[in-house]
PDB file of C-alpha atoms in Angstrom:
ATOM      1  CA  MET A   1     -17.190 -33.358 -34.672  1.00 70.00           C
ATOM      2  CA  ASN A   2     -16.987 -31.548 -31.347  1.00 81.00           C
ATOM      3  CA  PRO A   3     -19.596 -28.728 -31.487  1.00 76.00           C
ATOM      4  CA  ASP A   4     -17.671 -26.760 -28.861  1.00 82.00           C
ATOM      5  CA  VAL A   5     -14.611 -26.163 -31.056  1.00 88.00           C
ATOM      6  CA  PRO A   6     -14.253 -23.980 -34.167  1.00 89.00           C
ATOM      7  CA  SER A   7     -14.181 -25.378 -37.673  1.00 91.00           C
ATOM      8  CA  ILE A   8     -10.654 -25.454 -39.104  1.00 95.00           C
ATOM      9  CA  ARG A   9     -10.066 -24.775 -42.782  1.00 96.00           C
ATOM     10  CA  SER A  10      -6.809 -22.833 -42.681  1.00 97.00           C
ATOM     11  CA  ILE A  11      -3.671 -23.057 -40.542  1.00 97.00           C
ATOM     12  CA  GLY A  12      -0.730 -20.784 -39.842  1.00 97.00           C
ATOM     13  CA  VAL A  13       2.593 -22.513 -39.299  1.00 95.00           C
ATOM     14  CA  VAL A  14       5.298 -21.395 -36.871  1.00 95.00           C
ATOM     15  CA  VAL A  15       8.412 -23.526 -37.117  1.00 92.00           C
ATOM     16  CA  ARG A  16      11.781 -23.853 -35.463  1.00 85.00           C
ATOM     17  CA  GLY A  17      14.491 -22.663 -37.831  1.00 73.00           C
ATOM     18  CA  GLY A  18      17.384 -24.556 -39.314  1.00 66.00           C
ATOM     19  CA  VAL A  19      17.252 -28.008 -40.829  1.00 56.00           C
ATOM     20  CA  GLU A  20      13.853 -28.791 -39.277  1.00 70.00           C
ATOM     21  CA  ALA A  21      12.021 -26.166 -41.333  1.00 80.00           C
ATOM     22  CA  GLY A  22      13.161 -27.554 -44.672  1.00 81.00           C
ATOM     23  CA  ARG A  23      12.382 -31.077 -43.527  1.00 82.00           C
ATOM     24  CA  VAL A  24       8.951 -30.662 -41.971  1.00 87.00           C
ATOM     25  CA  LEU A  25       7.249 -27.950 -44.036  1.00 90.00           C
ATOM     26  CA  PRO A  26       6.804 -30.184 -47.126  1.00 89.00           C
ATOM     27  CA  GLU A  27       5.213 -32.782 -44.823  1.00 90.00           C
ATOM     28  CA  VAL A  28       2.806 -30.160 -43.513  1.00 93.00           C
ATOM     29  CA  HIS A  29       1.800 -29.158 -47.021  1.00 92.00           C
ATOM     30  CA  ARG A  30       1.249 -32.746 -48.171  1.00 92.00           C
ATOM     31  CA  ALA A  31      -0.924 -33.545 -45.172  1.00 94.00           C
ATOM     32  CA  ALA A  32      -2.836 -30.254 -45.370  1.00 95.00           C
ATOM     33  CA  ASP A  33      -3.463 -30.560 -49.133  1.00 95.00           C
ATOM     34  CA  ALA A  34      -4.932 -34.034 -48.631  1.00 96.00           C
ATOM     35  CA  LEU A  35      -7.348 -32.587 -46.058  1.00 96.00           C
ATOM     36  CA  GLY A  36      -8.269 -29.463 -48.012  1.00 96.00           C
ATOM     37  CA  LEU A  37      -6.565 -27.167 -45.502  1.00 96.00           C
ATOM     38  CA  SER A  38      -4.896 -23.986 -46.699  1.00 96.00           C
ATOM     39  CA  VAL A  39      -1.476 -23.200 -45.221  1.00 96.00           C
ATOM     40  CA  ARG A  40       0.267 -19.966 -44.348  1.00 96.00           C
ATOM     41  CA  VAL A  41       3.865 -19.933 -43.062  1.00 94.00           C
ATOM     42  CA  GLU A  42       5.572 -17.366 -40.855  1.00 94.00           C
ATOM     43  CA  ALA A  43       8.062 -15.102 -42.621  1.00 91.00           C
ATOM     44  CA  LEU A  44      11.033 -16.609 -40.757  1.00 87.00           C
ATOM     45  CA  ALA A  45      10.424 -19.919 -42.532  1.00 87.00           C
ATOM     46  CA  ALA A  46       9.373 -18.567 -45.929  1.00 87.00           C
ATOM     47  CA  ASP A  47      12.575 -19.702 -47.649  1.00 86.00           C
ATOM     48  CA  ALA A  48      11.983 -23.304 -46.537  1.00 84.00           C
ATOM     49  CA  ALA A  49       8.340 -23.406 -47.616  1.00 84.00           C
ATOM     50  CA  PRO A  50       7.139 -24.592 -51.028  1.00 84.00           C
ATOM     51  CA  SER A  51       7.135 -21.788 -53.617  1.00 85.00           C
ATOM     52  CA  GLY A  52       4.075 -19.563 -53.485  1.00 88.00           C
ATOM     53  CA  THR A  53       3.097 -20.334 -49.901  1.00 91.00           C
ATOM     54  CA  PRO A  54       1.378 -17.246 -48.434  1.00 94.00           C
ATOM     55  CA  LEU A  55       2.771 -15.749 -45.247  1.00 95.00           C
ATOM     56  CA  TYR A  56       1.210 -15.967 -41.801  1.00 94.00           C
ATOM     57  CA  SER A  57       1.537 -12.734 -39.831  1.00 92.00           C
ATOM     58  CA  ASP A  58      -1.735 -12.319 -37.908  1.00 94.00           C
ATOM     59  CA  PRO A  59      -4.098 -14.774 -36.143  1.00 95.00           C
ATOM     60  CA  SER A  60      -7.076 -13.292 -37.978  1.00 95.00           C
ATOM     61  CA  GLU A  61      -5.714 -14.797 -41.214  1.00 96.00           C
ATOM     62  CA  VAL A  62      -6.141 -18.420 -40.083  1.00 97.00           C
ATOM     63  CA  ASP A  63      -8.477 -20.703 -38.118  1.00 97.00           C
ATOM     64  CA  ALA A  64      -5.686 -22.357 -36.104  1.00 97.00           C
ATOM     65  CA  VAL A  65      -1.928 -22.206 -35.648  1.00 98.00           C
ATOM     66  CA  VAL A  66       0.427 -25.188 -35.726  1.00 97.00           C
ATOM     67  CA  SER A  67       3.742 -24.920 -33.902  1.00 95.00           C
ATOM     68  CA  LEU A  68       6.512 -27.199 -35.191  1.00 93.00           C
ATOM     69  CA  GLY A  69       9.392 -27.397 -32.736  1.00 91.00           C
ATOM     70  CA  GLY A  70       9.757 -27.646 -28.987  1.00 90.00           C
ATOM     71  CA  ASP A  71       8.296 -25.646 -26.123  1.00 92.00           C
ATOM     72  CA  GLY A  72      10.270 -22.543 -27.108  1.00 92.00           C
ATOM     73  CA  THR A  73       8.677 -22.517 -30.539  1.00 93.00           C
ATOM     74  CA  LEU A  74       5.237 -23.042 -29.034  1.00 94.00           C
ATOM     75  CA  LEU A  75       5.762 -20.162 -26.600  1.00 95.00           C
ATOM     76  CA  ARG A  76       6.797 -17.919 -29.490  1.00 94.00           C
ATOM     77  CA  ALA A  77       3.648 -18.869 -31.394  1.00 95.00           C
ATOM     78  CA  ALA A  78       1.507 -18.377 -28.297  1.00 96.00           C
ATOM     79  CA  ARG A  79       2.631 -14.779 -27.815  1.00 92.00           C
ATOM     80  CA  ALA A  80       0.661 -13.691 -30.877  1.00 93.00           C
ATOM     81  CA  LEU A  81      -2.429 -15.655 -29.851  1.00 96.00           C
ATOM     82  CA  VAL A  82      -3.008 -14.361 -26.315  1.00 95.00           C
ATOM     83  CA  GLY A  83      -6.649 -13.396 -25.964  1.00 92.00           C
ATOM     84  CA  THR A  84      -7.557 -14.151 -29.602  1.00 95.00           C
ATOM     85  CA  GLY A  85      -9.180 -17.553 -29.017  1.00 94.00           C
ATOM     86  CA  THR A  86      -7.269 -19.062 -31.955  1.00 97.00           C
ATOM     87  CA  PRO A  87      -6.450 -22.748 -31.287  1.00 97.00           C
ATOM     88  CA  LEU A  88      -2.757 -23.673 -31.058  1.00 98.00           C
ATOM     89  CA  LEU A  89      -1.541 -27.195 -31.833  1.00 97.00           C
ATOM     90  CA  GLY A  90       2.006 -28.004 -30.749  1.00 95.00           C
ATOM     91  CA  VAL A  91       3.851 -30.656 -32.782  1.00 94.00           C
ATOM     92  CA  ASN A  92       7.084 -31.764 -31.141  1.00 90.00           C
ATOM     93  CA  VAL A  93      10.117 -31.532 -33.399  1.00 87.00           C
ATOM     94  CA  GLY A  94      12.411 -30.794 -30.448  1.00 71.00           C
ATOM     95  CA  HIS A  95      13.539 -32.915 -27.527  1.00 72.00           C
ATOM     96  CA  LEU A  96      11.142 -32.691 -24.574  1.00 74.00           C
ATOM     97  CA  GLY A  97       8.209 -30.692 -25.950  1.00 80.00           C
ATOM     98  CA  PHE A  98       6.234 -30.807 -22.718  1.00 85.00           C
ATOM     99  CA  LEU A  99       3.579 -28.355 -23.937  1.00 89.00           C
ATOM    100  CA  THR A 100       3.186 -29.989 -27.350  1.00 90.00           C
ATOM    101  CA  HIS A 101       0.404 -32.533 -27.889  1.00 87.00           C
ATOM    102  CA  ALA A 102       1.552 -34.368 -31.014  1.00 90.00           C
ATOM    103  CA  ALA A 103       4.736 -35.965 -32.321  1.00 88.00           C
ATOM    104  CA  LEU A 104       6.119 -35.337 -35.791  1.00 88.00           C
ATOM    105  CA  ASP A 105       5.278 -38.883 -36.911  1.00 89.00           C
ATOM    106  CA  GLU A 106       1.669 -38.144 -35.894  1.00 91.00           C
ATOM    107  CA  LEU A 107       1.465 -34.969 -37.997  1.00 93.00           C
ATOM    108  CA  GLY A 108      -0.956 -36.297 -40.640  1.00 94.00           C
ATOM    109  CA  PRO A 109      -3.438 -37.892 -38.213  1.00 95.00           C
ATOM    110  CA  SER A 110      -3.212 -34.853 -35.925  1.00 96.00           C
ATOM    111  CA  LEU A 111      -4.094 -32.448 -38.734  1.00 96.00           C
ATOM    112  CA  ALA A 112      -6.918 -34.778 -39.753  1.00 96.00           C
ATOM    113  CA  ARG A 113      -8.349 -34.656 -36.222  1.00 95.00           C
ATOM    114  CA  LEU A 114      -7.975 -30.898 -36.213  1.00 95.00           C
ATOM    115  CA  ALA A 115      -9.784 -30.563 -39.556  1.00 95.00           C
ATOM    116  CA  SER A 116     -12.607 -32.887 -38.479  1.00 95.00           C
ATOM    117  CA  GLY A 117     -13.158 -31.149 -35.139  1.00 95.00           C
ATOM    118  CA  ASP A 118     -12.018 -34.206 -33.180  1.00 95.00           C
ATOM    119  CA  TYR A 119     -10.180 -32.238 -30.519  1.00 95.00           C
ATOM    120  CA  GLN A 120     -10.643 -30.274 -27.328  1.00 94.00           C
ATOM    121  CA  LEU A 121      -9.414 -26.850 -26.295  1.00 95.00           C
ATOM    122  CA  ASP A 122      -7.362 -26.503 -23.137  1.00 94.00           C
ATOM    123  CA  PRO A 123      -7.407 -22.825 -22.066  1.00 95.00           C
ATOM    124  CA  ARG A 124      -4.226 -21.698 -20.304  1.00 96.00           C
ATOM    125  CA  TYR A 125      -4.331 -18.285 -18.657  1.00 95.00           C
ATOM    126  CA  THR A 126      -1.408 -15.895 -18.864  1.00 97.00           C
ATOM    127  CA  LEU A 127       0.365 -13.382 -16.647  1.00 97.00           C
ATOM    128  CA  ALA A 128       0.052  -9.642 -17.194  1.00 96.00           C
ATOM    129  CA  VAL A 129       3.235  -7.739 -16.389  1.00 97.00           C
ATOM    130  CA  ASP A 130       2.807  -4.014 -15.781  1.00 95.00           C
ATOM    131  CA  THR A 131       5.834  -1.708 -15.667  1.00 92.00           C
ATOM    132  CA  GLY A 132       4.085   1.428 -14.488  1.00 82.00           C
ATOM    133  CA  ALA A 133       4.531   3.176 -17.824  1.00 76.00           C
ATOM    134  CA  ALA A 134       1.273   4.401 -19.321  1.00 70.00           C
ATOM    135  CA  GLY A 135      -0.341   1.713 -21.430  1.00 71.00           C
ATOM    136  CA  GLU A 136       2.638  -0.656 -21.170  1.00 77.00           C
ATOM    137  CA  SER A 137       1.703  -4.228 -20.324  1.00 88.00           C
ATOM    138  CA  HIS A 138       3.300  -7.514 -21.330  1.00 93.00           C
ATOM    139  CA  ARG A 139       2.069 -11.116 -21.314  1.00 95.00           C
ATOM    140  CA  ALA A 140       3.701 -14.403 -20.323  1.00 97.00           C
ATOM    141  CA  LEU A 141       2.314 -17.930 -20.609  1.00 97.00           C
ATOM    142  CA  ASN A 142       4.954 -19.728 -18.528  1.00 97.00           C
ATOM    143  CA  GLU A 143       6.783 -17.365 -16.220  1.00 98.00           C
ATOM    144  CA  VAL A 144       8.217 -13.959 -15.420  1.00 98.00           C
ATOM    145  CA  VAL A 145      11.847 -13.989 -14.256  1.00 97.00           C
ATOM    146  CA  VAL A 146      13.774 -11.157 -12.608  1.00 97.00           C
ATOM    147  CA  ASN A 147      17.560 -11.428 -12.248  1.00 94.00           C
ATOM    148  CA  LYS A 148      20.837  -9.655 -12.941  1.00 92.00           C
ATOM    149  CA  ALA A 149      21.807  -8.896 -16.506  1.00 86.00           C
ATOM    150  CA  GLY A 150      25.004 -10.339 -17.931  1.00 77.00           C
ATOM    151  CA  ALA A 151      27.279 -12.410 -15.693  1.00 74.00           C
ATOM    152  CA  ALA A 152      25.681 -14.430 -12.894  1.00 75.00           C
ATOM    153  CA  ARG A 153      25.564 -12.222  -9.793  1.00 81.00           C
ATOM    154  CA  VAL A 154      23.503 -12.077  -6.643  1.00 89.00           C
ATOM    155  CA  SER A 155      20.329  -9.982  -6.767  1.00 90.00           C
ATOM    156  CA  ARG A 156      18.795  -8.174  -3.809  1.00 93.00           C
ATOM    157  CA  LEU A 157      15.055  -8.059  -4.211  1.00 95.00           C
ATOM    158  CA  GLU A 158      11.859  -7.128  -2.450  1.00 96.00           C
ATOM    159  CA  LEU A 159       8.548  -8.895  -2.950  1.00 96.00           C
ATOM    160  CA  PHE A 160       5.144  -7.401  -2.177  1.00 97.00           C
ATOM    161  CA  VAL A 161       1.619  -8.757  -2.542  1.00 97.00           C
ATOM    162  CA  GLN A 162      -1.384  -6.542  -3.084  1.00 95.00           C
ATOM    163  CA  GLY A 163      -4.990  -7.490  -2.399  1.00 91.00           C
ATOM    164  CA  ALA A 164      -8.168  -5.782  -1.267  1.00 88.00           C
ATOM    165  CA  ALA A 165      -6.503  -4.576   1.959  1.00 90.00           C
ATOM    166  CA  GLY A 166      -3.598  -2.928   0.140  1.00 94.00           C
ATOM    167  CA  GLU A 167       0.043  -3.846  -0.418  1.00 95.00           C
ATOM    168  CA  GLU A 168       2.038  -5.912   2.057  1.00 96.00           C
ATOM    169  CA  GLU A 169       5.693  -6.958   2.071  1.00 95.00           C
ATOM    170  CA  LEU A 170       6.183 -10.648   1.412  1.00 93.00           C
ATOM    171  CA  ALA A 171       9.978 -10.945   1.542  1.00 93.00           C
ATOM    172  CA  ARG A 172      13.284  -9.123   1.175  1.00 94.00           C
ATOM    173  CA  PHE A 173      16.161 -11.395   0.206  1.00 94.00           C
ATOM    174  CA  SER A 174      19.319 -12.102  -1.780  1.00 95.00           C
ATOM    175  CA  ALA A 175      19.221 -14.742  -4.507  1.00 95.00           C
ATOM    176  CA  ASP A 176      20.099 -15.416  -8.104  1.00 95.00           C
ATOM    177  CA  GLY A 177      16.660 -14.040  -8.935  1.00 95.00           C
ATOM    178  CA  VAL A 178      12.971 -14.779  -8.561  1.00 97.00           C
ATOM    179  CA  LEU A 179      10.230 -16.026 -10.849  1.00 97.00           C
ATOM    180  CA  VAL A 180       6.447 -15.944 -10.918  1.00 98.00           C
ATOM    181  CA  ALA A 181       4.914 -18.850 -12.801  1.00 98.00           C
ATOM    182  CA  THR A 182       1.504 -19.918 -14.044  1.00 98.00           C
ATOM    183  CA  PRO A 183       0.405 -23.548 -13.554  1.00 97.00           C
ATOM    184  CA  THR A 184       1.382 -24.044 -17.206  1.00 96.00           C
ATOM    185  CA  GLY A 185       4.886 -22.814 -16.397  1.00 96.00           C
ATOM    186  CA  SER A 186       5.190 -24.879 -13.218  1.00 96.00           C
ATOM    187  CA  THR A 187       6.870 -27.692 -15.161  1.00 93.00           C
ATOM    188  CA  ALA A 188       9.412 -25.385 -16.829  1.00 94.00           C
ATOM    189  CA  TYR A 189      11.982 -23.053 -15.216  1.00 95.00           C
ATOM    190  CA  SER A 190       9.979 -22.996 -12.002  1.00 96.00           C
ATOM    191  CA  LEU A 191      10.365 -26.759 -11.572  1.00 94.00           C
ATOM    192  CA  SER A 192      14.121 -26.549 -12.167  1.00 94.00           C
ATOM    193  CA  ALA A 193      14.323 -23.803  -9.537  1.00 95.00           C
ATOM    194  CA  GLY A 194      12.591 -26.004  -6.961  1.00 95.00           C
ATOM    195  CA  GLY A 195       8.989 -24.929  -7.461  1.00 96.00           C
ATOM    196  CA  PRO A 196       6.002 -27.296  -7.213  1.00 96.00           C
ATOM    197  CA  ILE A 197       4.230 -29.088 -10.036  1.00 95.00           C
ATOM    198  CA  VAL A 198       0.776 -27.525 -10.418  1.00 96.00           C
ATOM    199  CA  GLU A 199      -2.046 -29.126 -12.389  1.00 95.00           C
ATOM    200  CA  PRO A 200      -2.999 -26.620 -15.136  1.00 94.00           C
ATOM    201  CA  SER A 201      -6.633 -26.180 -14.093  1.00 93.00           C
ATOM    202  CA  VAL A 202      -5.604 -24.921 -10.633  1.00 96.00           C
ATOM    203  CA  ASP A 203      -6.078 -21.150 -10.509  1.00 96.00           C
ATOM    204  CA  CYS A 204      -3.019 -19.743  -8.755  1.00 97.00           C
ATOM    205  CA  LEU A 205       0.377 -18.054  -9.029  1.00 97.00           C
ATOM    206  CA  THR A 206       3.631 -19.633  -7.887  1.00 98.00           C
ATOM    207  CA  VAL A 207       6.461 -17.421  -6.621  1.00 98.00           C
ATOM    208  CA  THR A 208       9.837 -19.184  -6.533  1.00 97.00           C
ATOM    209  CA  PRO A 209      13.135 -17.636  -5.379  1.00 96.00           C
ATOM    210  CA  ILE A 210      16.054 -18.815  -7.520  1.00 96.00           C
ATOM    211  CA  ALA A 211      18.915 -20.144  -5.355  1.00 94.00           C
ATOM    212  CA  PRO A 212      18.112 -17.936  -2.347  1.00 94.00           C
ATOM    213  CA  HIS A 213      20.852 -17.249   0.195  1.00 91.00           C
ATOM    214  CA  THR A 214      18.764 -18.586   3.077  1.00 88.00           C
ATOM    215  CA  LEU A 215      17.223 -21.971   3.754  1.00 85.00           C
ATOM    216  CA  ALA A 216      14.120 -20.306   5.216  1.00 87.00           C
ATOM    217  CA  LEU A 217      12.899 -18.957   1.877  1.00 91.00           C
ATOM    218  CA  ARG A 218      10.712 -21.367  -0.084  1.00 94.00           C
ATOM    219  CA  PRO A 219       8.280 -21.216  -3.010  1.00 96.00           C
ATOM    220  CA  VAL A 220       4.845 -19.867  -2.155  1.00 97.00           C
ATOM    221  CA  ILE A 221       1.537 -20.489  -3.935  1.00 97.00           C
ATOM    222  CA  LEU A 222      -0.784 -17.481  -4.059  1.00 97.00           C
ATOM    223  CA  PRO A 223      -4.463 -17.093  -4.979  1.00 97.00           C
ATOM    224  CA  PRO A 224      -5.108 -15.523  -8.404  1.00 96.00           C
ATOM    225  CA  HIS A 225      -6.598 -12.263  -7.116  1.00 96.00           C
ATOM    226  CA  LEU A 226      -3.312 -11.120  -5.549  1.00 97.00           C
ATOM    227  CA  VAL A 227      -0.851  -8.914  -7.450  1.00 97.00           C
ATOM    228  CA  VAL A 228       2.867  -9.562  -6.956  1.00 98.00           C
ATOM    229  CA  ARG A 229       5.258  -6.631  -7.138  1.00 97.00           C
ATOM    230  CA  ILE A 230       8.948  -7.400  -7.644  1.00 97.00           C
ATOM    231  CA  ALA A 231      11.305  -4.502  -6.954  1.00 96.00           C
ATOM    232  CA  PRO A 232      15.066  -4.066  -6.600  1.00 95.00           C
ATOM    233  CA  VAL A 233      16.441  -3.162  -3.186  1.00 94.00           C
ATOM    234  CA  GLU A 234      17.645   0.453  -3.230  1.00 88.00           C
ATOM    235  CA  GLY A 235      21.039   0.649  -4.912  1.00 85.00           C
ATOM    236  CA  GLU A 236      20.547  -2.438  -7.077  1.00 85.00           C
ATOM    237  CA  SER A 237      20.949  -1.946 -10.814  1.00 87.00           C
ATOM    238  CA  GLU A 238      21.320  -3.792 -14.117  1.00 89.00           C
ATOM    239  CA  MET A 239      18.378  -6.074 -13.444  1.00 94.00           C
ATOM    240  CA  VAL A 240      16.204  -7.507 -16.198  1.00 96.00           C
ATOM    241  CA  VAL A 241      12.729  -8.946 -16.544  1.00 97.00           C
ATOM    242  CA  THR A 242      12.421 -11.933 -18.895  1.00 97.00           C
ATOM    243  CA  LEU A 243       9.091 -13.238 -20.180  1.00 97.00           C
ATOM    244  CA  ASP A 244       8.935 -16.902 -21.223  1.00 97.00           C
ATOM    245  CA  GLY A 245      12.572 -16.691 -22.312  1.00 94.00           C
ATOM    246  CA  GLN A 246      11.313 -14.731 -25.339  1.00 93.00           C
ATOM    247  CA  GLU A 247      11.357 -11.062 -24.350  1.00 94.00           C
ATOM    248  CA  ALA A 248      13.474  -9.048 -21.902  1.00 95.00           C
ATOM    249  CA  PHE A 249      13.571  -5.467 -20.628  1.00 95.00           C
ATOM    250  CA  ALA A 250      15.193  -3.524 -17.790  1.00 94.00           C
ATOM    251  CA  LEU A 251      13.547  -3.753 -14.372  1.00 95.00           C
ATOM    252  CA  PRO A 252      12.194  -0.285 -13.440  1.00 93.00           C
ATOM    253  CA  GLU A 253      13.268   1.191 -10.100  1.00 92.00           C
ATOM    254  CA  THR A 254       9.699   0.849  -8.876  1.00 92.00           C
ATOM    255  CA  GLY A 255       9.599  -2.772  -9.988  1.00 95.00           C
ATOM    256  CA  VAL A 256       7.005  -4.642 -12.007  1.00 96.00           C
ATOM    257  CA  ARG A 257       3.534  -5.828 -11.054  1.00 97.00           C
ATOM    258  CA  VAL A 258       2.617  -9.361 -12.049  1.00 97.00           C
ATOM    259  CA  ARG A 259      -1.011 -10.465 -12.026  1.00 97.00           C
ATOM    260  CA  ARG A 260      -3.204 -13.142 -13.461  1.00 96.00           C
ATOM    261  CA  SER A 261      -4.643 -12.047 -16.796  1.00 95.00           C
ATOM    262  CA  GLU A 262      -8.046 -13.007 -18.139  1.00 92.00           C
ATOM    263  CA  ASP A 263      -6.403 -13.401 -21.550  1.00 94.00           C
ATOM    264  CA  ALA A 264      -5.765 -17.047 -22.318  1.00 95.00           C
ATOM    265  CA  VAL A 265      -4.047 -19.221 -24.896  1.00 97.00           C
ATOM    266  CA  ARG A 266      -6.142 -22.160 -26.115  1.00 97.00           C
ATOM    267  CA  LEU A 267      -4.022 -25.282 -26.632  1.00 96.00           C
ATOM    268  CA  VAL A 268      -5.314 -28.133 -28.754  1.00 96.00           C
ATOM    269  CA  ARG A 269      -5.613 -31.426 -26.886  1.00 93.00           C
ATOM    270  CA  PHE A 270      -6.821 -34.753 -28.254  1.00 92.00           C
ATOM    271  CA  ASN A 271      -8.999 -37.264 -26.418  1.00 88.00           C
ATOM    272  CA  GLY A 272      -6.960 -39.690 -24.347  1.00 83.00           C
ATOM    273  CA  GLN A 273      -4.309 -37.122 -23.469  1.00 83.00           C
ATOM    274  CA  SER A 274      -3.956 -35.798 -19.948  1.00 84.00           C
ATOM    275  CA  PHE A 275      -1.550 -33.713 -17.887  1.00 87.00           C
ATOM    276  CA  PHE A 276      -0.614 -36.672 -15.703  1.00 86.00           C
ATOM    277  CA  ASP A 277       0.013 -38.900 -18.703  1.00 84.00           C
ATOM    278  CA  THR A 278       2.374 -36.226 -20.033  1.00 82.00           C
ATOM    279  CA  LEU A 279       4.148 -36.062 -16.664  1.00 84.00           C
ATOM    280  CA  ARG A 280       4.711 -39.809 -16.681  1.00 85.00           C
ATOM    281  CA  ARG A 281       5.853 -40.028 -20.291  1.00 79.00           C
ATOM    282  CA  LYS A 282       7.971 -36.911 -20.691  1.00 78.00           C
ATOM    283  CA  LEU A 283       9.266 -36.144 -17.203  1.00 79.00           C
ATOM    284  CA  ARG A 284       9.225 -39.758 -15.960  1.00 77.00           C
ATOM    285  CA  TRP A 285       7.339 -38.445 -12.922  1.00 77.00           C
ATOM    286  CA  GLY A 286       6.811 -41.312 -10.484  1.00 71.00           C
ATOM    287  CA  ALA A 287       8.673 -43.686 -12.812  1.00 68.00           C
ATOM    288  CA  ARG A 288      10.097 -46.909 -11.479  1.00 66.00           C
ATOM    289  CA  PRO A 289      13.886 -46.982 -10.919  1.00 64.00           C
ATOM    290  CA  GLY A 290      15.774 -47.496 -14.136  1.00 62.00           C
ATOM    291  CA  GLY A 291      13.141 -45.812 -16.302  1.00 56.00           C
ATOM    292  CA  THR A 292      14.255 -43.430 -19.049  1.00 53.00           C
ATOM    293  CA  ALA A 293      12.544 -40.410 -20.543  1.00 48.00           C
ATOM    294  CA  GLU A 294      11.296 -40.416 -24.091  1.00 49.00           C
TER     295      GLU A 294
END
């Protein structure tokens, strides 16, 4: 038993829809019943759960949350857990599942380790996205993306950074868009857009232009105390802000401010697992020629 982690007696389950829900939820119940864990299931999967299963709607109802799916499902589960301290275990029922720490065939042993306290918590900080409207602030675990709505079109954007000395222009450019990523999100959209891989314990922000129309513009890594403001060049319209691929809203004329938030999501990690091991196994990072991903 790890004294630094909370005792787990109840779990909330967030699951990817479709065939997977009907297939995996009975497995969850069998494993949880054998361990004396009570189970609540999100409303979206209620029809696939065994009859009488109570619903999970709030982190305060459970001791931990189990995400069954890929990274998208985990990000959806994480949105409700920001700042709550509730542990989140990702079980991969998808394809890559980079953020998940267990496979479906390891479900029973993983729940047993969770119930016995044989796990560690890996805190991942989030991004706060402020629109300028009173009291309106959003959170993202992976990244904030700004681009044109609808059909793919070029965006004209301005970037500013604000620190103790005030706000300063960073760049003005044309591109398919721009994203600000956390270290957690560095292996997601940011990586596909040409951004660097950042070890999750590094405290920083990564700003990556998406297909910029100049070879001089490259990703930049910023210290966590700086605030990034992304604004449309005057005359630009129909631009959207997307958070973790889960939530989207129109970009205000004055832009949005993106900053490191103190609110974190605590991912469950088991002994023997590491970020670099995940890179090698799931992204084949540094693999020998001819290697294939899992």
